[in-house]
């Protein structure tokens, strides 16, 4: 047989094999018995409602409430919230959630729970229409198009949708039903853009929502959701349990590949040590696969209930494990202040901080006891200790830089200077930020103040590298911290926007208020997202969660071994025991390890 005959025979056999082989099943998923009505299973009741939103101005929507037969009005009841609710509550649709809940609650595989099915908002057209116009129908006056809010509400990785649930929907439903206010008793579910909406609400408010199901989630760049894998890898783990599903034939369009994006999400959750599972399939962008495994997804996120969903560093591979200690969270040190700022440590383990509106400087001893150090601080903001043992203060209320001795007696270092924060070198030179005039001052030991930099949008936090050869200044109204080389005379050269903050997509500024450094050369910056930690090469390696969802103003290391992070967070002061260790600049320069480039 010659080669040509061999090739013909080979292709004939191949074609015969292809013709007789069973077809590959794509999206060939079916609903199981848990998704079918069962005899003798008590049926819950569904009611339909209408809501007009304030947060999403002008948006109207329908929503449905499922109440199980075993609902007890005397007991706070767990809640599941479903985005694109009309489809999820449909008893003949692809998910049939009420039927699934009836069956799983009856089998005691889920606790009795109320389910809220919420449609995305629609802002009616001026003629009152909430439906898309029919291009084949001519009308007089012309047809008008409503605004469909689904992508805005669901795909935006911000806290707005979580606030909508917490401030509008849940309180409205709670007027008729006894809903639990415990985040461990709340779950979220959605498909496609509704899937990323479910994750976003939990990510933004992890103490309010702890259980998430995402089917074919749109973790692509529709509105910035593609950033989640990076943020998961860098951010301190949150108490969220996640069920992801997607298919290899999902969407691939201008915003990205849904299949690849969901794999990135799963890989990031694994890297960060989350309690999660990923159910891959060969499905398309449809609810067939998700509907078929909805009972398993619900069982997964509610397993072991009422045991709480917790965050853990045990299985994390994040750089954050080099800083944080597993099981050591934020501890409240003091509260009841108006606005805390400027924490600074001495060499005895004490930490001092300001309460700006009350014009006081407080002292925290190593045991956590708080006392008043200065009763009238002149609205002092930033604080730092100098090599003379005095506490230097940016006393902006009196337009002065002052220093306090151990008894709180004040000495003026410079007059007629607007200030926010400061740092003192081991030689006694003082650098001061002046955001009002967009400049940085330098006050040499025993000399006159001088401006050493201008042009930042809002220079705020300020610190030094451990070797004290570089000055770092936070520009609060940008996404950068700037690095400068310090000259022998205190002047600055080599200005660069060296450190780039992560910024929420609904913000234009990083909000880097206060900054400090540790003995490894890492730089810690307060921000909208939490305490962002840069390596010496200027890259955000990790983000430590805020102790409360309020303004995070400033940070320092304190305690006898400088292994406690103290933060000023709005009306409170917190601390956290960590592996990292801080530095005291007045003790002299130190050489950190060479950075990994």
Coordinates of C-alpha atoms in Angstrom, one line a residue, residues 86-567:
X86 CA -38.0 37.3 39.1
X87 CA -36.1 34.5 37.4
X88 CA -34.9 32.8 40.6
X89 CA -38.4 32.7 42.2
X90 CA -40.1 31.3 39.1
X91 CA -41.5 27.9 40.1
X92 CA -41.2 26.7 36.4
X93 CA -37.9 28.4 35.6
X94 CA -34.3 27.2 35.6
X95 CA -33.6 27.7 39.4
X96 CA -37.0 27.2 41.1
X97 CA -35.6 28.5 44.4
X98 CA -38.8 28.3 46.4
X99 CA -39.2 24.6 45.6
X100 CA -35.5 24.0 46.5
X101 CA -35.9 25.8 49.8
X102 CA -39.1 23.9 50.6
X103 CA -37.3 20.6 50.1
X104 CA -34.0 21.4 51.8
X105 CA -35.7 23.0 54.8
X106 CA -37.9 20.0 55.1
X107 CA -34.9 17.7 55.1
X108 CA -33.2 20.0 57.7
X109 CA -30.3 20.6 55.3
X110 CA -31.0 24.3 55.5
X111 CA -32.3 26.3 58.4
X112 CA -35.8 27.8 57.9
X113 CA -35.1 31.0 56.1
X114 CA -36.8 33.9 54.4
X115 CA -35.7 34.5 50.8
X116 CA -35.9 37.9 49.1
X117 CA -35.9 37.9 45.3
X118 CA -35.0 41.4 43.9
X119 CA -35.1 42.6 40.3
X120 CA -32.7 45.2 39.1
X121 CA -33.9 48.8 39.0
X122 CA -35.5 50.6 36.1
X123 CA -35.8 54.3 35.9
X124 CA -39.0 55.0 33.9
X125 CA -38.9 57.1 30.7
X126 CA -40.6 60.5 30.9
X127 CA -43.8 58.9 29.6
X128 CA -43.8 56.5 32.5
X129 CA -42.7 53.4 30.4
X130 CA -40.5 50.8 32.1
X131 CA -40.3 48.6 29.0
X132 CA -37.9 48.8 26.1
X133 CA -39.5 50.4 23.0
X134 CA -40.5 48.2 20.1
X135 CA -38.6 49.4 17.0
X136 CA -41.4 48.1 14.7
X137 CA -44.1 50.2 16.4
X138 CA -44.5 53.8 15.4
X139 CA -46.1 56.1 18.0
X140 CA -47.0 59.7 18.4
X141 CA -45.4 61.1 20.5
X142 CA -42.3 59.1 19.8
X143 CA -41.5 56.1 22.0
X144 CA -39.2 56.8 25.0
X145 CA -36.5 54.6 26.5
X146 CA -36.3 54.0 30.3
X147 CA -32.9 53.7 32.0
X148 CA -32.1 50.1 32.8
X149 CA -30.0 50.1 36.0
X150 CA -28.9 46.4 36.0
X151 CA -25.3 46.8 35.0
X152 CA -24.8 50.0 37.1
X153 CA -26.2 48.3 40.2
X154 CA -24.7 44.9 39.7
X155 CA -21.4 45.3 37.9
X156 CA -20.0 48.3 39.8
X157 CA -17.5 47.1 42.4
X158 CA -18.5 49.6 45.1
X159 CA -20.4 49.5 48.3
X160 CA -23.6 51.1 46.8
X161 CA -25.5 47.9 46.2
X162 CA -24.6 46.6 49.7
X163 CA -25.9 49.9 51.1
X164 CA -29.1 49.5 49.1
X165 CA -29.7 46.1 50.6
X166 CA -28.9 47.2 54.1
X167 CA -30.5 50.6 54.1
X168 CA -33.6 50.0 52.0
X169 CA -34.6 46.5 51.2
X170 CA -33.9 44.6 54.4
X171 CA -35.5 47.3 56.6
X172 CA -38.5 47.3 54.4
X173 CA -39.0 43.6 54.6
X174 CA -38.2 43.6 58.3
X175 CA -41.3 45.7 58.9
X176 CA -43.3 42.5 58.2
X177 CA -40.9 39.7 59.2
X178 CA -38.4 39.1 62.0
X179 CA -35.2 39.1 59.9
X180 CA -31.9 38.3 61.6
X181 CA -29.5 41.2 61.7
X182 CA -26.5 38.8 62.2
X183 CA -24.3 38.7 59.1
X184 CA -23.7 35.0 59.7
X185 CA -27.4 34.5 59.0
X186 CA -27.3 36.2 55.6
X187 CA -26.5 34.8 52.2
X188 CA -26.4 36.2 48.7
X189 CA -26.9 34.6 45.3
X190 CA -26.9 35.7 41.7
X191 CA -26.1 34.7 38.1
X192 CA -23.9 36.6 35.6
X193 CA -23.9 40.3 36.7
X194 CA -26.0 39.2 39.6
X195 CA -23.2 36.9 40.6
X196 CA -20.6 39.6 40.9
X197 CA -23.2 41.8 42.7
X198 CA -23.6 39.1 45.3
X199 CA -19.8 38.8 45.8
X200 CA -19.4 42.6 45.9
X201 CA -22.0 43.1 48.6
X202 CA -20.3 40.6 50.8
X203 CA -16.8 41.9 50.0
X204 CA -17.8 45.4 50.9
X205 CA -19.8 44.4 54.0
X206 CA -18.4 41.1 55.2
X207 CA -19.8 41.5 58.7
X208 CA -23.3 41.9 57.2
X209 CA -23.2 39.2 54.5
X210 CA -21.0 36.0 54.8
X211 CA -22.4 33.5 52.3
X212 CA -22.1 33.9 48.6
X213 CA -23.2 31.9 45.5
X214 CA -22.1 33.1 42.1
X215 CA -23.3 31.3 38.9
X216 CA -21.5 32.3 35.7
X217 CA -20.3 35.5 37.5
X218 CA -19.3 38.5 35.5
X219 CA -15.9 39.0 37.0
X220 CA -14.7 40.7 33.8
X221 CA -14.1 44.4 33.0
X222 CA -17.6 45.5 32.5
X223 CA -17.1 48.1 35.2
X224 CA -13.9 47.0 36.8
X225 CA -14.8 43.7 38.4
X226 CA -11.7 42.1 36.8
X227 CA -9.7 43.6 39.7
X228 CA -11.1 41.3 42.3
X229 CA -8.6 38.4 41.9
X230 CA -5.8 40.9 42.6
X231 CA -7.6 42.5 45.5
X232 CA -8.3 39.0 47.0
X233 CA -4.7 38.1 46.8
X234 CA -3.5 41.2 48.6
X235 CA -6.3 41.9 51.1
X236 CA -6.5 40.4 54.5
X237 CA -9.0 37.5 54.3
X238 CA -12.6 38.4 55.1
X239 CA -15.2 36.1 56.7
X240 CA -16.9 35.0 53.5
X241 CA -17.7 31.6 52.2
X242 CA -18.0 31.4 48.4
X243 CA -19.5 29.0 45.9
X244 CA -18.5 29.7 42.2
X245 CA -19.7 28.1 39.1
X246 CA -18.8 28.6 35.4
X247 CA -18.6 26.8 32.1
X248 CA -15.8 26.5 29.6
X249 CA -18.1 27.8 26.8
X250 CA -19.1 31.0 28.7
X251 CA -18.9 34.4 27.2
X252 CA -15.7 35.8 25.6
X253 CA -16.2 39.4 24.5
X254 CA -14.9 43.0 24.8
X255 CA -14.9 42.8 28.6
X256 CA -12.9 39.6 28.8
X257 CA -13.4 35.8 29.1
X258 CA -15.9 34.8 31.8
X259 CA -14.4 31.3 32.0
X260 CA -10.8 32.6 32.5
X261 CA -12.1 35.3 35.0
X262 CA -13.9 32.7 37.1
X263 CA -10.8 30.5 37.2
X264 CA -8.8 33.6 38.3
X265 CA -11.3 34.2 41.1
X266 CA -11.1 30.5 42.2
X267 CA -7.3 30.6 42.1
X268 CA -7.2 33.9 44.1
X269 CA -9.6 32.5 46.7
X270 CA -7.4 29.4 47.1
X271 CA -4.2 31.5 47.3
X272 CA -5.7 33.6 50.1
X273 CA -7.0 30.6 52.0
X274 CA -10.7 31.2 51.7
X275 CA -13.4 28.6 52.4
X276 CA -14.7 28.3 48.8
X277 CA -15.5 25.8 46.1
X278 CA -15.5 26.1 42.3
X279 CA -17.8 24.0 40.2
X280 CA -16.4 24.0 36.6
X281 CA -18.4 22.7 33.7
X282 CA -18.7 22.9 29.9
X283 CA -21.8 25.1 29.9
X284 CA -22.5 28.4 28.1
X285 CA -23.7 31.6 29.5
X286 CA -26.9 30.2 30.9
X287 CA -28.5 29.0 34.1
X288 CA -28.7 25.3 33.2
X289 CA -25.6 24.2 35.1
X290 CA -26.2 26.6 38.0
X291 CA -29.9 25.6 38.3
X292 CA -28.9 21.9 38.4
X293 CA -26.5 22.4 41.3
X294 CA -28.3 25.1 43.2
X295 CA -29.2 22.6 46.0
X296 CA -25.6 21.7 46.4
X297 CA -24.5 25.3 46.4
X298 CA -27.0 26.2 49.1
X299 CA -25.9 23.2 51.2
X300 CA -22.2 24.3 50.8
X301 CA -22.6 27.9 51.9
X302 CA -24.9 26.9 54.8
X303 CA -23.1 23.8 56.0
X304 CA -22.4 23.6 59.7
X305 CA -24.8 26.4 60.4
X306 CA -25.2 28.1 62.9
X307 CA -21.4 27.9 63.3
X308 CA -20.0 31.2 62.1
X309 CA -18.2 31.7 58.8
X310 CA -14.7 32.9 59.9
X311 CA -11.6 34.3 58.2
X312 CA -8.3 32.5 58.7
X313 CA -4.7 32.9 57.7
X314 CA -4.0 29.2 58.2
X315 CA -4.1 28.3 54.5
X316 CA -3.1 31.7 53.1
X317 CA -0.1 32.1 50.8
X318 CA -0.4 35.9 50.9
X319 CA 2.6 38.2 51.9
X320 CA 0.3 39.4 54.6
X321 CA 1.2 36.3 56.7
X322 CA 4.6 37.9 57.2
X323 CA 3.0 40.7 59.1
X324 CA -0.2 39.5 60.7
X325 CA -0.6 36.8 63.4
X326 CA -3.4 34.3 63.0
X327 CA -6.1 34.8 65.5
X328 CA -4.9 38.3 66.5
X329 CA -7.4 40.9 65.3
X330 CA -8.0 44.5 66.1
X331 CA -8.4 45.4 69.8
X332 CA -10.4 48.5 70.8
X333 CA -8.2 50.7 73.0
X334 CA -10.3 53.7 73.4
X335 CA -13.5 55.3 72.1
X336 CA -15.8 58.3 72.7
X337 CA -13.4 60.8 71.0
X338 CA -14.5 63.2 68.3
X339 CA -11.7 62.6 65.8
X340 CA -8.4 60.8 66.6
X341 CA -5.1 61.4 64.8
X342 CA -1.3 61.4 65.0
X343 CA -0.4 58.3 67.0
X344 CA 3.3 58.3 67.9
X345 CA 5.4 56.1 70.1
X346 CA 8.2 56.7 72.7
X347 CA 10.9 54.2 73.7
X348 CA 9.0 53.1 76.8
X349 CA 6.1 51.5 75.0
X350 CA 3.7 54.4 75.3
X351 CA 1.7 55.7 72.4
X352 CA 0.4 59.3 72.2
X353 CA -2.4 60.5 70.0
X354 CA -4.5 63.6 69.4
X355 CA -8.2 64.2 69.5
X356 CA -8.2 67.3 67.2
X357 CA -11.7 68.8 67.9
X358 CA -11.4 68.4 71.6
X359 CA -7.8 69.9 71.5
X360 CA -6.3 67.1 73.6
X361 CA -3.3 64.8 73.5
X362 CA -3.8 61.5 75.1
X363 CA -1.3 58.9 76.3
X364 CA -1.7 55.1 76.1
X365 CA 0.5 53.2 78.4
X366 CA 1.8 49.6 77.4
X367 CA -1.2 48.1 79.3
X368 CA -3.7 50.1 77.3
X369 CA -4.6 52.6 80.0
X370 CA -5.4 56.1 78.5
X371 CA -4.8 59.4 80.3
X372 CA -4.7 63.0 79.2
X373 CA -1.2 64.3 78.5
X374 CA -2.0 67.8 77.2
X375 CA -5.4 69.4 78.0
X376 CA -5.2 72.1 75.4
X377 CA -3.2 71.1 72.4
X378 CA -4.0 74.0 70.1
X379 CA -5.9 71.5 67.8
X380 CA -2.7 69.5 67.3
X381 CA -2.7 66.9 64.5
X382 CA 0.5 64.9 63.8
X383 CA 2.9 63.9 66.5
X384 CA 6.5 62.5 66.6
X385 CA 9.2 62.1 69.2
X386 CA 12.6 63.7 68.6
X387 CA 16.1 62.9 69.7
X388 CA 15.8 65.3 72.6
X389 CA 13.0 63.1 74.1
X390 CA 10.3 65.7 73.4
X391 CA 7.0 65.1 71.7
X392 CA 6.8 67.3 68.6
X393 CA 3.3 68.4 67.5
X394 CA 1.8 70.0 64.4
X395 CA -0.2 72.6 66.3
X396 CA -2.2 73.9 63.4
X397 CA -4.8 75.6 65.5
X398 CA -2.1 78.1 66.6
X399 CA -0.1 77.9 63.4
X400 CA 2.9 76.6 65.3
X401 CA 5.2 73.6 65.5
X402 CA 5.8 72.8 69.2
X403 CA 7.6 70.3 71.4
X404 CA 6.4 69.0 74.8
X405 CA 8.6 67.8 77.5
X406 CA 7.7 64.8 79.8
X407 CA 5.5 67.1 81.9
X408 CA 3.6 68.5 78.9
X409 CA 5.4 71.8 79.0
X410 CA 5.3 73.4 75.5
X411 CA 8.3 74.9 73.6
X412 CA 7.7 76.7 70.2
X413 CA 9.9 75.3 67.4
X414 CA 8.4 77.4 64.6
X415 CA 5.7 80.1 64.2
X416 CA 3.4 81.1 61.4
X417 CA 3.3 77.7 59.8
X418 CA 0.3 75.7 58.6
X419 CA 0.7 72.1 59.2
X420 CA -0.9 68.6 59.2
X421 CA 1.7 66.0 60.0
X422 CA 5.4 65.9 60.7
X423 CA 8.4 63.6 61.2
X424 CA 11.7 64.3 63.1
X425 CA 15.0 62.9 62.0
X426 CA 17.7 61.5 64.4
X427 CA 19.6 64.8 64.0
X428 CA 16.5 66.9 65.1
X429 CA 15.4 68.2 61.7
X430 CA 11.7 68.4 61.3
X431 CA 9.7 67.9 58.0
X432 CA 6.2 69.2 58.0
X433 CA 3.3 68.8 55.5
X434 CA 1.3 71.9 54.7
X435 CA -1.7 70.7 52.6
X436 CA -3.4 74.1 52.4
X437 CA -0.4 75.5 50.5
X438 CA 0.5 72.3 48.8
X439 CA 4.0 72.3 50.2
X440 CA 6.5 70.6 52.6
X441 CA 8.5 72.5 55.1
X442 CA 11.9 71.7 56.7
X443 CA 12.9 73.1 60.0
X444 CA 16.7 72.5 60.7
X445 CA 17.8 72.1 64.3
X446 CA 17.9 75.6 65.7
X447 CA 17.3 77.1 62.3
X448 CA 14.5 78.8 60.3
X449 CA 11.8 77.0 58.5
X450 CA 12.0 76.8 54.7
X451 CA 9.9 75.2 52.0
X452 CA 11.6 72.2 50.4
X453 CA 8.8 71.0 48.1
X454 CA 5.7 72.4 46.3
X455 CA 3.1 71.0 44.0
X456 CA 1.5 68.0 45.6
X457 CA -2.3 68.1 45.6
X458 CA -2.6 67.6 49.3
X459 CA 0.6 66.6 51.2
X460 CA -0.5 64.8 54.3
X461 CA 1.2 61.8 56.0
X462 CA 4.9 61.9 56.2
X463 CA 7.6 59.4 57.2
X464 CA 11.3 58.3 56.6
X465 CA 12.9 55.2 55.3
X466 CA 14.7 53.2 58.1
X467 CA 18.1 54.5 57.0
X468 CA 16.7 58.1 56.9
X469 CA 18.1 58.8 53.5
X470 CA 14.6 59.2 51.9
X471 CA 11.5 61.2 52.8
X472 CA 8.1 59.8 51.9
X473 CA 5.1 62.0 51.7
X474 CA 1.5 60.9 51.1
X475 CA -0.5 63.0 48.5
X476 CA -4.0 62.3 49.9
X477 CA -5.8 63.7 46.8
X478 CA -4.0 61.4 44.3
X479 CA -3.1 57.7 44.3
X480 CA 0.5 58.2 45.2
X481 CA 3.0 58.5 47.9
X482 CA 6.1 60.5 46.8
X483 CA 9.7 59.6 47.6
X484 CA 12.5 62.2 47.9
X485 CA 16.2 61.8 48.5
X486 CA 17.3 63.9 51.5
X487 CA 20.4 66.1 51.0
X488 CA 22.9 66.8 53.8
X489 CA 21.4 70.3 54.2
X490 CA 17.8 68.9 54.5
X491 CA 16.8 69.8 51.0
X492 CA 15.0 67.3 48.8
X493 CA 15.8 65.9 45.3
X494 CA 14.8 63.0 43.1
X495 CA 11.0 63.5 43.6
X496 CA 9.0 60.5 42.3
X497 CA 5.4 59.2 42.7
X498 CA 7.1 56.0 43.8
X499 CA 4.3 54.2 45.7
X500 CA 1.0 53.6 43.9
X501 CA -2.1 53.0 46.0
X502 CA -5.1 50.9 45.1
X503 CA -8.1 53.2 44.8
X504 CA -11.8 52.1 44.8
X505 CA -13.4 52.6 41.4
X506 CA -15.9 55.0 42.8
X507 CA -13.2 57.2 44.1
X508 CA -10.6 59.4 42.4
X509 CA -8.2 59.6 45.4
X510 CA -6.3 57.1 47.4
X511 CA -7.0 58.9 50.7
X512 CA -3.5 58.2 52.1
X513 CA -3.8 60.2 55.3
X514 CA -1.1 58.8 57.7
X515 CA 1.9 56.7 56.9
X516 CA 4.7 54.9 58.8
X517 CA 7.4 52.3 58.1
X518 CA 8.7 49.1 59.8
X519 CA 12.2 47.9 60.2
X520 CA 12.0 45.9 57.0
X521 CA 11.5 49.1 55.0
X522 CA 7.8 48.4 54.4
X523 CA 5.6 51.4 54.3
X524 CA 2.1 51.4 55.8
X525 CA -0.5 53.9 54.5
X526 CA -4.0 54.5 55.7
X527 CA -6.5 54.6 52.8
X528 CA -10.1 54.1 51.7
X529 CA -9.5 50.4 51.3
X530 CA -7.7 49.8 54.6
X531 CA -4.0 49.8 55.7
X532 CA -2.1 49.4 52.4
X533 CA 1.4 47.9 52.9
X534 CA 4.1 48.6 50.3
X535 CA 7.3 46.7 49.9
X536 CA 10.5 48.8 49.6
X537 CA 10.2 48.7 45.8
X538 CA 7.0 50.7 46.0
X539 CA 4.4 47.9 45.3
X540 CA 1.3 47.2 47.4
X541 CA 1.9 43.7 48.8
X542 CA -1.1 43.5 51.1
X543 CA -4.0 45.4 52.5
X544 CA -5.0 45.1 56.2
X545 CA -8.7 45.5 56.8
X546 CA -10.0 48.5 58.7
X547 CA -11.1 47.9 62.3
X548 CA -14.4 49.7 61.5
X549 CA -16.0 51.0 58.4
X550 CA -15.0 54.6 59.1
X551 CA -12.2 57.1 58.2
X552 CA -8.8 55.5 58.9
X553 CA -6.6 58.5 59.7
X554 CA -3.2 57.5 60.9
X555 CA -0.9 54.7 62.0
X556 CA 2.2 53.9 64.0
X557 CA 4.0 51.0 65.7
X558 CA 4.1 51.0 69.5
X559 CA 4.4 48.9 72.6
X560 CA 7.6 47.9 74.4
X561 CA 8.8 45.8 71.5
X562 CA 7.3 48.0 68.8
X563 CA 5.3 45.0 67.6
X564 CA 1.8 46.5 67.9
X565 CA 0.2 48.5 65.1
X566 CA -1.9 51.4 66.5
X567 CA -4.4 53.2 64.2

